[in-house]
Coordinates of C-alpha atoms in Angstrom, one line a residue:
Chain A
M12 CA 74.0 82.5 68.4
R13 CA 75.6 79.2 69.2
F14 CA 78.6 80.4 67.4
T15 CA 79.3 83.0 70.0
V16 CA 78.8 80.5 72.8
L17 CA 81.0 77.6 71.7
P18 CA 84.3 79.5 71.6
T19 CA 83.8 80.7 75.1
E20 CA 83.1 77.1 76.3
G21 CA 86.3 76.0 74.4
V22 CA 88.4 78.3 76.5
F23 CA 87.8 76.1 79.6
Y24 CA 89.3 73.0 77.9
E25 CA 92.3 75.0 76.8
L26 CA 92.8 76.4 80.3
F27 CA 92.6 72.9 81.9
A28 CA 95.2 71.7 79.3
K29 CA 97.4 74.6 80.1
S30 CA 97.2 74.0 83.9
A31 CA 98.0 70.3 83.4
G32 CA 101.0 71.4 81.2
H33 CA 102.4 73.3 84.1
L34 CA 102.1 70.1 86.2
V35 CA 104.1 68.2 83.6
E36 CA 106.8 71.0 83.8
G37 CA 106.9 70.8 87.6
A38 CA 107.2 67.0 87.7
R39 CA 110.0 67.2 85.0
L40 CA 111.8 69.7 87.1
L41 CA 111.8 67.3 90.1
G42 CA 112.9 64.6 87.7
T43 CA 115.9 66.6 86.7
L44 CA 116.9 67.0 90.3
V45 CA 116.6 63.3 90.9
E46 CA 118.6 62.3 87.8
E47 CA 121.2 65.0 87.5
G48 CA 121.3 66.5 91.0
G49 CA 121.7 70.2 91.2
D50 CA 121.1 73.2 93.4
T51 CA 117.9 72.9 95.5
E52 CA 117.6 76.7 95.7
E53 CA 117.5 77.0 92.0
L54 CA 115.0 74.2 91.9
A55 CA 112.8 76.0 94.4
V56 CA 113.0 79.3 92.4
R57 CA 112.1 77.7 89.1
M58 CA 109.3 75.7 90.7
K59 CA 107.9 78.9 92.2
E60 CA 107.8 80.4 88.7
I61 CA 105.9 77.5 87.3
E62 CA 103.6 77.7 90.3
H63 CA 102.9 81.4 89.6
R64 CA 102.0 80.6 86.0
C65 CA 99.7 77.8 87.1
D66 CA 98.1 80.1 89.6
E67 CA 97.3 82.6 86.9
V68 CA 95.6 79.9 84.8
T69 CA 93.5 79.0 87.9
H70 CA 92.5 82.6 88.4
E71 CA 91.6 82.9 84.7
V72 CA 89.3 79.8 85.0
I73 CA 87.5 81.3 88.0
R74 CA 87.2 84.7 86.4
R75 CA 85.7 83.3 83.3
L76 CA 83.6 80.9 85.2
N77 CA 82.0 83.8 87.1
S78 CA 81.4 85.9 84.0
T79 CA 80.3 83.2 81.5
F80 CA 76.7 82.3 81.2
V81 CA 77.0 79.0 79.4
T82 CA 79.6 76.5 80.6
P83 CA 80.6 73.1 79.2
F84 CA 79.7 71.3 82.4
D85 CA 78.5 72.1 85.9
R86 CA 80.1 75.4 87.3
E87 CA 80.8 73.6 90.6
D88 CA 82.7 70.9 88.7
I89 CA 84.7 73.4 86.7
Y90 CA 85.7 75.1 89.9
R91 CA 86.6 71.8 91.5
L92 CA 88.7 70.7 88.6
A93 CA 90.6 74.0 88.4
S94 CA 91.2 74.0 92.1
G95 CA 92.2 70.3 92.0
L96 CA 94.9 70.9 89.4
D97 CA 96.1 73.9 91.4
D98 CA 96.4 71.8 94.5
V99 CA 98.8 69.4 92.8
M100 CA 101.0 72.3 91.8
D101 CA 101.0 73.7 95.4
D102 CA 102.1 70.3 96.8
M103 CA 105.0 70.0 94.3
D104 CA 106.0 73.6 95.0
A105 CA 105.9 72.9 98.8
A106 CA 108.1 69.8 98.3
A107 CA 110.7 71.8 96.3
D108 CA 110.6 74.5 99.0
Y109 CA 111.3 72.0 101.8
L110 CA 114.2 70.5 99.8
H111 CA 115.7 74.0 99.7
L112 CA 114.8 75.3 103.2
H113 CA 115.8 72.1 105.0
K114 CA 119.1 72.1 103.0
I115 CA 118.4 68.4 102.0
G116 CA 121.6 67.0 100.5
E117 CA 121.0 63.4 99.9
L118 CA 117.4 62.7 98.7
P119 CA 115.2 61.0 101.4
P120 CA 114.3 57.3 100.9
G121 CA 111.5 56.9 98.4
V122 CA 111.8 60.3 96.8
P123 CA 113.2 59.1 93.4
E124 CA 110.3 56.6 93.2
Q125 CA 107.8 59.2 94.2
V126 CA 109.0 61.6 91.5
A127 CA 108.8 58.8 88.9
V128 CA 105.1 58.3 89.9
L129 CA 104.5 62.1 89.7
R130 CA 105.9 62.3 86.2
Q131 CA 103.7 59.5 85.0
A132 CA 100.6 61.0 86.7
A133 CA 101.3 64.4 85.2
D134 CA 101.8 63.0 81.7
L135 CA 98.5 61.0 82.0
T136 CA 96.6 64.0 83.3
A137 CA 97.9 66.3 80.5
A138 CA 96.9 63.7 77.9
A139 CA 93.4 63.3 79.4
M140 CA 92.5 67.0 79.5
P141 CA 91.8 67.4 75.8
R142 CA 89.5 64.3 76.0
L143 CA 87.2 66.3 78.3
R144 CA 85.7 67.8 75.1
T145 CA 84.3 64.4 74.0
L146 CA 84.3 62.7 77.4
K147 CA 85.6 59.6 75.6
D148 CA 88.4 57.2 76.4
L149 CA 88.8 58.6 79.9
D150 CA 88.4 55.3 81.7
E151 CA 92.0 54.2 81.2
Y152 CA 93.2 57.5 82.5
W153 CA 91.5 57.3 85.9
I154 CA 92.1 53.6 86.3
E155 CA 95.8 54.2 85.7
I156 CA 95.9 57.2 88.1
N157 CA 94.3 55.1 90.8
R158 CA 96.9 52.4 90.2
L159 CA 99.7 55.0 90.5
E160 CA 98.2 56.3 93.7
N161 CA 98.4 52.8 95.1
V162 CA 102.0 52.5 94.0
G163 CA 102.7 55.9 95.7
D164 CA 101.1 54.7 98.9
G165 CA 103.4 51.7 99.0
I166 CA 106.5 53.9 98.4
Y167 CA 105.4 56.3 101.1
R168 CA 104.9 53.6 103.7
R169 CA 108.3 52.0 102.9
S170 CA 109.9 55.5 103.1
L171 CA 108.3 56.1 106.5
V172 CA 109.6 52.8 107.9
A173 CA 113.1 53.6 106.5
L174 CA 113.0 57.1 108.1
F175 CA 112.2 55.7 111.5
D176 CA 114.5 52.7 111.5
G177 CA 117.2 54.4 113.6
T178 CA 119.4 55.6 110.8
Y179 CA 118.5 59.2 111.2
D180 CA 118.3 61.5 114.2
A181 CA 114.9 63.1 115.1
L182 CA 115.6 66.5 113.3
A183 CA 116.7 64.7 110.1
V184 CA 113.6 62.6 110.2
M185 CA 111.4 65.7 110.5
R186 CA 113.2 67.4 107.6
Q187 CA 113.1 64.5 105.3
R188 CA 109.5 63.7 106.2
D189 CA 108.4 67.2 105.2
V190 CA 109.6 66.4 101.6
V191 CA 108.2 62.9 101.4
E192 CA 104.8 64.0 102.7
Q193 CA 104.5 66.8 100.2
L194 CA 105.3 64.5 97.3
E195 CA 102.8 61.9 98.7
A196 CA 100.2 64.7 98.9
A197 CA 100.9 65.7 95.3
I198 CA 100.3 62.0 94.2
D199 CA 97.0 62.0 96.2
A200 CA 96.1 65.3 94.6
F201 CA 96.4 63.8 91.1
E202 CA 94.0 61.1 92.2
K203 CA 91.5 63.7 93.4
V204 CA 91.7 65.3 89.9
A205 CA 91.0 62.0 88.3
N206 CA 88.0 61.4 90.6
I207 CA 86.6 64.8 89.6
V208 CA 87.1 64.0 85.9
E209 CA 85.3 60.6 86.5
Q210 CA 82.4 62.4 88.1
I211 CA 82.1 64.9 85.3
A212 CA 82.2 62.0 82.7
V213 CA 79.5 60.0 84.5
K214 CA 77.3 63.0 84.9
E215 CA 77.6 64.5 81.5
S216 CA 77.6 61.4 79.3
Chain B
M27 CA 56.6 91.8 99.6
R28 CA 60.1 92.9 98.9
F29 CA 60.0 94.7 102.3
T30 CA 59.8 91.5 104.2
V31 CA 62.7 90.0 102.2
L32 CA 65.2 92.8 102.4
P33 CA 65.6 92.7 106.3
T34 CA 66.3 89.0 106.1
E35 CA 69.0 89.4 103.5
G36 CA 70.6 92.2 105.6
V37 CA 71.0 89.8 108.5
F38 CA 73.7 87.9 106.5
Y39 CA 75.9 91.1 106.2
E40 CA 75.5 91.7 109.9
L41 CA 76.5 88.2 110.8
F42 CA 79.6 88.3 108.5
A43 CA 80.6 91.6 110.1
K44 CA 80.1 90.1 113.6
S45 CA 82.2 87.0 112.7
A46 CA 85.0 89.2 111.4
G47 CA 84.8 91.3 114.6
H48 CA 85.6 88.2 116.6
L49 CA 88.7 87.6 114.4
V50 CA 89.8 91.2 115.2
E51 CA 89.4 90.4 118.9
G52 CA 91.3 87.1 118.6
A53 CA 94.2 88.8 116.7
R54 CA 94.3 91.6 119.3
L55 CA 94.5 89.0 122.1
L56 CA 97.5 87.5 120.4
G57 CA 98.9 91.0 120.0
T58 CA 98.7 91.6 123.8
L59 CA 100.6 88.4 124.5
V60 CA 103.4 89.5 122.1
E61 CA 103.6 93.1 123.4
E62 CA 103.0 92.6 127.1
G63 CA 103.6 88.9 127.7
G64 CA 101.3 87.2 130.1
D65 CA 99.9 83.8 131.1
T66 CA 99.4 81.5 128.1
E67 CA 96.7 79.6 130.0
E68 CA 94.6 82.7 130.4
L69 CA 95.3 83.5 126.7
A70 CA 94.0 80.1 125.7
V71 CA 90.9 80.4 127.9
R72 CA 90.0 83.9 126.6
M73 CA 90.6 82.8 123.0
K74 CA 88.3 79.8 123.5
E75 CA 85.6 82.2 124.6
I76 CA 86.0 84.3 121.5
E77 CA 86.0 81.1 119.4
H78 CA 82.7 79.9 121.0
R79 CA 81.1 83.2 120.2
C80 CA 82.4 83.1 116.6
D81 CA 81.1 79.5 116.3
E82 CA 77.6 80.7 117.3
V83 CA 77.6 83.3 114.6
T84 CA 78.6 80.6 112.0
H85 CA 75.8 78.4 113.2
E86 CA 73.4 81.3 113.0
V87 CA 74.5 81.9 109.3
I88 CA 73.9 78.3 108.4
R89 CA 70.6 78.1 110.3
R90 CA 69.3 81.2 108.5
L91 CA 70.8 80.1 105.2
N92 CA 68.8 76.8 105.3
S93 CA 65.6 78.5 106.3
T94 CA 65.7 81.6 104.1
F95 CA 64.3 81.6 100.6
V96 CA 65.9 84.7 99.2
T97 CA 69.6 85.2 99.9
P98 CA 71.8 88.2 98.9
F99 CA 74.1 85.9 96.9
D100 CA 74.6 82.2 96.1
R101 CA 73.8 80.0 99.0
E102 CA 77.0 78.0 98.4
D103 CA 79.1 81.3 98.6
I104 CA 77.4 82.3 101.8
Y105 CA 78.2 79.0 103.3
R106 CA 81.8 79.2 102.0
L107 CA 82.3 82.7 103.4
A108 CA 80.9 81.8 106.8
S109 CA 83.0 78.6 107.0
G110 CA 86.1 80.5 105.8
L111 CA 85.8 83.1 108.6
D112 CA 85.3 80.3 111.1
D113 CA 88.4 78.5 109.9
V114 CA 90.6 81.6 110.6
M115 CA 89.2 81.6 114.2
D116 CA 89.9 77.9 114.6
D117 CA 93.5 78.3 113.6
M118 CA 94.1 81.2 115.9
D119 CA 92.4 79.2 118.7
A120 CA 94.7 76.2 118.0
A121 CA 97.8 78.5 118.1
A122 CA 96.7 79.8 121.5
D123 CA 96.1 76.3 122.6
Y124 CA 99.6 75.1 121.6
L125 CA 101.2 78.1 123.3
H126 CA 99.5 76.9 126.5
L127 CA 99.7 73.1 126.2
H128 CA 103.4 73.1 125.1
K129 CA 104.2 75.5 127.9
I130 CA 105.9 77.9 125.5
G131 CA 107.9 80.4 127.5
E132 CA 109.8 82.5 124.9
L133 CA 107.9 83.0 121.7
P134 CA 109.2 81.0 118.8
P135 CA 111.1 82.8 116.0
G136 CA 108.7 84.7 113.7
V137 CA 105.7 84.7 116.0
P138 CA 105.6 88.4 116.7
E139 CA 105.8 89.2 113.0
Q140 CA 103.1 86.6 112.2
V141 CA 100.8 88.2 114.8
A142 CA 101.4 91.6 113.3
V143 CA 100.3 90.3 110.0
L144 CA 97.2 88.6 111.5
R145 CA 96.2 91.9 113.2
Q146 CA 96.4 93.8 109.9
A147 CA 94.5 91.0 108.0
A148 CA 91.8 90.9 110.6
D149 CA 91.3 94.7 110.5
L150 CA 91.2 94.7 106.7
T151 CA 88.7 91.8 106.7
A152 CA 86.4 93.5 109.2
A153 CA 86.5 96.7 107.2
A154 CA 85.6 94.8 104.0
M155 CA 82.6 92.9 105.3
P156 CA 80.2 95.9 105.2
R157 CA 81.2 96.6 101.6
L158 CA 79.7 93.3 100.6
R159 CA 76.3 95.1 100.5
T160 CA 77.4 97.3 97.5
L161 CA 80.3 95.0 96.3
K162 CA 82.3 98.2 95.8
D163 CA 85.8 99.1 96.7
L164 CA 86.7 95.5 97.5
D165 CA 89.7 95.3 95.2
E166 CA 92.1 97.0 97.6
Y167 CA 91.1 94.6 100.3
W168 CA 91.9 91.4 98.5
I169 CA 95.1 92.8 96.9
E170 CA 96.3 93.8 100.3
I171 CA 95.4 90.5 101.9
N172 CA 97.3 88.7 99.1
R173 CA 100.3 90.9 99.8
L174 CA 100.0 90.1 103.5
E175 CA 99.9 86.4 102.8
N176 CA 103.1 86.7 100.9
V177 CA 104.7 88.5 103.8
G178 CA 103.4 85.8 106.1
D179 CA 105.0 83.2 103.8
G180 CA 108.4 84.8 104.0
I181 CA 108.1 85.0 107.8
Y182 CA 107.1 81.3 108.0
R183 CA 110.0 80.2 105.9
R184 CA 112.6 82.2 107.9
S185 CA 111.0 80.9 111.1
L186 CA 111.4 77.3 109.8
V187 CA 115.0 77.8 108.9
A188 CA 115.7 79.3 112.4
L189 CA 113.9 76.4 114.2
F190 CA 116.1 73.8 112.4
D191 CA 119.4 75.7 112.6
G192 CA 120.7 73.6 115.5
T193 CA 119.7 76.0 118.3
Y194 CA 116.8 73.8 119.6
D195 CA 116.5 70.2 120.4
A196 CA 114.0 68.1 118.5
L197 CA 111.2 68.3 121.1
A198 CA 111.5 72.0 121.3
V199 CA 111.4 72.3 117.5
M200 CA 108.2 70.2 117.4
R201 CA 106.5 72.3 120.1
Q202 CA 107.4 75.6 118.6
R203 CA 106.6 74.5 115.1
D204 CA 103.0 73.6 116.2
V205 CA 102.5 77.3 117.1
V206 CA 104.2 78.8 114.0
E207 CA 102.2 76.5 111.7
Q208 CA 98.9 77.3 113.2
L209 CA 99.6 81.0 112.9
E210 CA 100.7 80.5 109.3
A211 CA 97.4 78.5 108.7
A212 CA 95.4 81.5 110.1
I213 CA 97.1 83.9 107.7
D214 CA 96.4 81.5 104.8
A215 CA 92.8 81.2 105.9
F216 CA 92.4 85.0 105.7
E217 CA 93.6 84.7 102.1
K218 CA 91.0 82.1 101.4
V219 CA 88.3 84.4 102.8
A220 CA 89.5 87.2 100.5
N221 CA 89.4 84.8 97.5
I222 CA 85.8 83.9 98.3
V223 CA 84.9 87.6 98.5
E224 CA 86.6 88.2 95.2
Q225 CA 84.6 85.4 93.6
I226 CA 81.3 86.7 95.0
A227 CA 82.1 90.2 93.7
V228 CA 83.0 89.0 90.2
K229 CA 79.9 86.8 90.0
E230 CA 77.4 89.3 91.4
S231 CA 78.6 92.6 89.8
Chain C
M4 CA 56.3 56.8 86.7
R5 CA 56.8 57.9 90.3
F6 CA 57.0 54.2 91.2
T7 CA 60.3 53.9 89.3
V8 CA 61.7 56.9 91.0
L9 CA 61.0 56.1 94.7
P10 CA 63.0 52.9 94.9
T11 CA 66.0 54.7 93.5
E12 CA 65.8 57.4 96.1
G13 CA 65.6 54.7 98.8
V14 CA 69.0 53.3 97.6
F15 CA 70.8 56.4 99.0
Y16 CA 69.5 55.8 102.6
E17 CA 70.6 52.1 102.3
L18 CA 74.1 53.1 101.1
F19 CA 74.5 55.7 103.9
A20 CA 73.5 53.0 106.4
K21 CA 76.0 50.5 104.8
S22 CA 78.8 53.1 105.0
A23 CA 78.1 53.9 108.7
G24 CA 78.0 50.1 109.3
H25 CA 81.6 49.9 108.1
L26 CA 82.5 52.6 110.5
V27 CA 81.1 50.6 113.3
E28 CA 83.1 47.6 112.2
G29 CA 86.3 49.7 112.0
A30 CA 85.8 51.2 115.5
R31 CA 85.1 47.7 116.9
L32 CA 88.3 46.4 115.4
L33 CA 90.2 49.2 117.2
G34 CA 88.3 48.3 120.3
T35 CA 89.5 44.7 120.1
L36 CA 93.1 45.8 119.9
V37 CA 92.6 48.0 123.0
E38 CA 90.9 45.3 125.0
E39 CA 92.6 42.2 124.0
G40 CA 95.8 43.4 122.4
G41 CA 97.0 41.6 119.3
D42 CA 99.1 41.9 116.2
T43 CA 99.0 45.4 114.7
E44 CA 99.9 44.1 111.3
E45 CA 96.7 41.9 111.3
L46 CA 94.8 44.9 112.5
A47 CA 96.1 47.1 109.7
V48 CA 95.2 44.4 107.1
R49 CA 91.7 43.9 108.4
M50 CA 91.1 47.6 108.6
K51 CA 92.2 48.0 105.0
E52 CA 89.6 45.4 104.0
I53 CA 86.9 47.3 105.7
E54 CA 88.2 50.6 104.2
H55 CA 88.0 49.0 100.7
R56 CA 84.4 48.0 101.3
C57 CA 83.5 51.4 102.6
D58 CA 85.2 53.0 99.5
E59 CA 83.1 50.9 97.2
V60 CA 79.9 52.1 98.9
T61 CA 81.1 55.8 98.5
H62 CA 81.8 55.2 94.8
E63 CA 78.3 53.6 94.5
V64 CA 76.7 56.7 96.0
I65 CA 78.6 59.0 93.6
R66 CA 77.9 56.8 90.6
R67 CA 74.1 56.7 91.4
L68 CA 74.1 60.4 92.3
N69 CA 75.4 61.3 88.9
S70 CA 73.0 59.0 87.0
T71 CA 69.9 59.7 89.1
F72 CA 67.5 62.4 88.2
V73 CA 65.5 62.7 91.4
T74 CA 67.4 62.6 94.7
P75 CA 66.0 62.6 98.2
F76 CA 67.8 65.8 99.1
D77 CA 70.3 68.2 97.5
R78 CA 72.9 66.5 95.3
E79 CA 75.6 68.5 96.9
D80 CA 74.5 67.3 100.4
I81 CA 74.4 63.7 99.3
Y82 CA 77.9 64.1 98.0
R83 CA 79.1 65.8 101.2
L84 CA 77.5 63.1 103.4
A85 CA 79.0 60.2 101.5
S86 CA 82.5 61.9 101.5
G87 CA 82.1 62.8 105.2
L88 CA 81.5 59.1 106.1
D89 CA 84.4 58.0 103.9
D90 CA 86.7 60.5 105.6
V91 CA 86.1 58.9 109.0
M92 CA 87.0 55.5 107.6
D93 CA 90.2 56.9 106.0
D94 CA 91.3 58.4 109.4
M95 CA 90.7 55.2 111.3
D96 CA 92.5 53.3 108.5
A97 CA 95.5 55.7 108.8
A98 CA 95.6 55.3 112.6
A99 CA 95.7 51.4 112.2
D100 CA 98.4 51.9 109.5
Y101 CA 100.6 54.0 111.8
L102 CA 100.1 51.5 114.7
H103 CA 101.6 48.9 112.4
L104 CA 104.2 50.9 110.5
H105 CA 105.6 52.6 113.6
K106 CA 105.7 49.2 115.4
I107 CA 103.8 50.7 118.3
G108 CA 104.0 48.2 121.2
E109 CA 102.4 49.9 124.2
L110 CA 99.4 52.1 123.2
P111 CA 100.2 55.8 123.3
P112 CA 98.5 57.8 126.2
G113 CA 94.9 58.6 125.5
V114 CA 94.4 56.0 122.8
P115 CA 92.0 53.6 124.7
E116 CA 89.9 56.6 125.6
Q117 CA 89.9 57.9 122.0
V118 CA 88.8 54.4 120.8
A119 CA 86.0 54.3 123.3
V120 CA 84.7 57.7 122.0
L121 CA 85.0 56.4 118.4
R122 CA 83.0 53.3 119.2
Q123 CA 80.2 55.5 120.7
A124 CA 80.3 57.9 117.8
A125 CA 80.1 55.1 115.2
D126 CA 77.2 53.5 116.9
L127 CA 75.3 56.8 117.2
T128 CA 76.0 57.6 113.5
A129 CA 74.8 54.1 112.3
A130 CA 71.7 54.5 114.4
A131 CA 71.0 57.9 112.9
M132 CA 71.3 57.1 109.2
P133 CA 67.9 55.3 108.9
R134 CA 66.3 58.4 110.5
L135 CA 67.3 60.4 107.5
R136 CA 64.2 59.0 105.7
T137 CA 61.9 60.9 108.1
L138 CA 64.4 63.5 109.3
K139 CA 62.9 63.0 112.8
D140 CA 64.6 62.5 116.1
L141 CA 68.0 63.6 114.8
D142 CA 68.6 66.3 117.4
E143 CA 69.8 63.9 120.1
Y144 CA 72.2 62.4 117.6
W145 CA 74.1 65.5 116.7
I146 CA 74.0 67.0 120.3
E147 CA 75.6 63.7 121.5
I148 CA 78.2 63.7 118.8
N149 CA 79.1 67.3 119.6
R150 CA 79.5 66.3 123.2
L151 CA 81.7 63.3 122.2
E152 CA 83.8 65.6 120.1
N153 CA 84.4 67.8 123.1
V154 CA 85.3 64.7 125.2
G155 CA 87.7 63.7 122.4
D156 CA 89.3 67.2 122.4
G157 CA 90.1 66.9 126.1
I158 CA 91.6 63.4 125.7
Y159 CA 93.7 64.7 122.8
R160 CA 95.1 67.6 124.8
R161 CA 95.9 65.5 127.8
S162 CA 97.6 63.0 125.5
L163 CA 99.7 65.7 123.9
V164 CA 100.8 67.0 127.3
A165 CA 101.7 63.5 128.3
L166 CA 103.7 62.8 125.1
F167 CA 105.8 65.9 125.6
D168 CA 106.4 65.6 129.4
G169 CA 109.9 64.2 129.0
T170 CA 109.0 60.5 129.3
Y171 CA 109.6 59.8 125.6
D172 CA 112.4 60.6 123.2
A173 CA 111.6 62.7 120.1
L174 CA 111.3 59.8 117.7
A175 CA 108.9 58.0 120.1
V176 CA 106.8 61.2 120.4
M177 CA 106.6 61.5 116.6
R178 CA 105.5 57.9 116.2
Q179 CA 102.9 58.0 118.9
R180 CA 101.6 61.4 117.9
D181 CA 100.8 60.0 114.4
V182 CA 98.4 57.5 115.9
V183 CA 96.8 60.0 118.4
E184 CA 96.3 62.6 115.7
Q185 CA 94.6 60.2 113.3
L186 CA 92.2 59.0 116.0
E187 CA 91.5 62.7 116.9
A188 CA 90.9 63.4 113.2
A189 CA 88.5 60.5 113.0
I190 CA 86.5 61.9 116.0
D191 CA 86.4 65.3 114.3
A192 CA 85.3 63.7 111.1
F193 CA 82.3 62.2 112.9
E194 CA 81.4 65.7 114.0
K195 CA 81.5 66.9 110.5
V196 CA 79.2 64.1 109.4
A197 CA 76.8 65.2 112.2
N198 CA 77.0 68.8 111.0
I199 CA 76.1 67.8 107.5
V200 CA 73.1 65.7 108.8
E201 CA 72.0 68.8 110.8
Q202 CA 72.1 71.0 107.7
I203 CA 70.1 68.5 105.7
A204 CA 67.5 68.2 108.4
V205 CA 67.1 72.0 108.8
K206 CA 67.0 72.5 105.0
E207 CA 64.5 69.8 104.2
S208 CA 62.1 69.9 107.1

C-alpha cells in the first residue's frame, strides 16, 4: 500500500522544484536586462509567460493538496510554501511590468544590485527544494537567504536616499520607486519562503 | 441529534450570502457615482455604513465559528472566506474615502471601467454564495471572476500609463492613483474570494 | 509527566509578554522624539536594536511551537499572535527608518497624535498579555484597542488632507506620507493583535 502513497507524496517535491525553477528563469531574465539592456516590453511579455507557468504549478500543488490524503508534511505548510514561491514570481513580474509601463530608460539606482541579489536567492532556493525530501543541509540555505535579505535592505535604503536627493523630479521618483519597491518585495518574499522551509524542517525533523 | 446541528451549519451559508450582499450594495453605490455623479462626501459616509454592516457579519461568522462544534467545511476555510469577503469591502470603502479626502472632482482614468468590473464581480459572488451548500455549478463563477480580474488588470495598466503621460502634475497623480489602486485591490480581492471557494469545492467534493 | 508539560506551556505566555514589552519600548522611543526632539539617525539605530530583540522572541516562539507537543492554545493561533506582535514592531521600525532616511526635520502633521495612540496601544497590549493565562478581563482591552484604532483612523485622514492641501511640494508629501502611513500601519497592526486575542478567548473559554 505504501507504494501507492509514496509516488503521490513525491509529486509535491517535484512541483516545488519546478516552481523554484521558474523563479531562477525570472531572475535570469532580469539579469539579462541589467547586463545587456534590451526592450522592456519584450522583458515584460517574457516575464508574464514565466509567471503563467509558475501559476500553473501553484494551482497544481493546491489541486493535489486538496485531493491527496497523505501529504509529506502539514497541508497548511505545503499551501504556505507553494503560495510563498508564487509571491516571489508575482513581485518579479510586477517589477518587469513597471519597467515597461513607466517607460523606464536608465535603470533606477540600486536595481542592478537588487537583481544580483535576486539571482543568488533564486539559485539558492532552487538548490534547496530537493533537500526538502531529507530535510538535511537546509541550515546554510536559510542563513544565506537571511544574509541576502539584509544586503537587499541596505541596497533599498541607499536607493531610496538617491531617489530623493534632488536629482529627479517627483514623477520620475514615483516611477522609479515602483520598480525598486517591487524588487525589494521579491527579495523579502524569498526570505519568507526560507522561513517557511525552516519551520517545516524544525517541525518534521 | 443531527437536527440540532444542521441549522447551525446553515447559518454560515446565510452569513456569507449576507456579506456578499453588502458587496453588491457597495459596488452599486460606486456605480451611482459614476453614472449620476454626486457628492463624494455623501458617498464616503454611505459606504462606511455598508462597511460597518459587513464588518458585523464578519464578526458574527468568527464568533459562531469559535463557538460551533460542527462546521460545514474546514474552520480555516470558513475563516478565510469570511475575511476574504470583508477585504473586498475594506478596499471599496478605502476607494470611496480617497475620492472624498482627495476632493476628486473628475473621475481618474479607468475608474468607470473598474467600477463596472466590480459590479459584475459582486453580482457573480453574491449569486455563487448559495451554491456553497451543494458545491455545484461553481466552476463558471470562478472562471468568470478570473476573467474579470484579467480585464481589471488591463484597465489598471492603461490607467497608470494615462496618469503618468504628462497630463497631470505629481500631486494630482498621487491623489488619483490612490483611488485607482484601491479599486484594483478590490477587484483582486474578489479573485481571492473565488480562489478560496474553488479550494473549498475541490476539497469537499 | 504533566509536570514536564506545564512549564513548557508557560513559556509561551512569557514570550508574548516579552514581545509586547519590546513594543512598549519602541513606542516610548517614538514618544521621546516627539516630546524632546533629537537625532533621527540615533532613533533609527535604537529602534533597530529593539526590533532585533523582538525578532529573536518571535523566532523563539516559532522554534518552541514546532518542537512542543502540548501548547496552551491552537498552534495556528500562537503562530498568528507571535507574527501579529512582530508586525507592529516592523511597522514602528519602518517609520523610524523613514524619519531618518527622508531626513525629516519637522514632524509631519498628525505624527505626535499617532505616537500618543501607539503608546497607549502598546501599554494596553503589554498589560493584556499576562491575562492570556486565565483568558479573563480581556474584553476591556480589545474594546479600547478598537476605539484607539478609530482615533488613529481620524488622525490619519486629517493628516492626509493636510499633506495635500498645497503647503508641501510633491517630494515633501511623499516623504512625510511614508512616515504617517507606517505609523498608521502600526496602529492597525495593534488592532489585528487584539482581534487574534479575542478569537483565542472566544475559542478557548
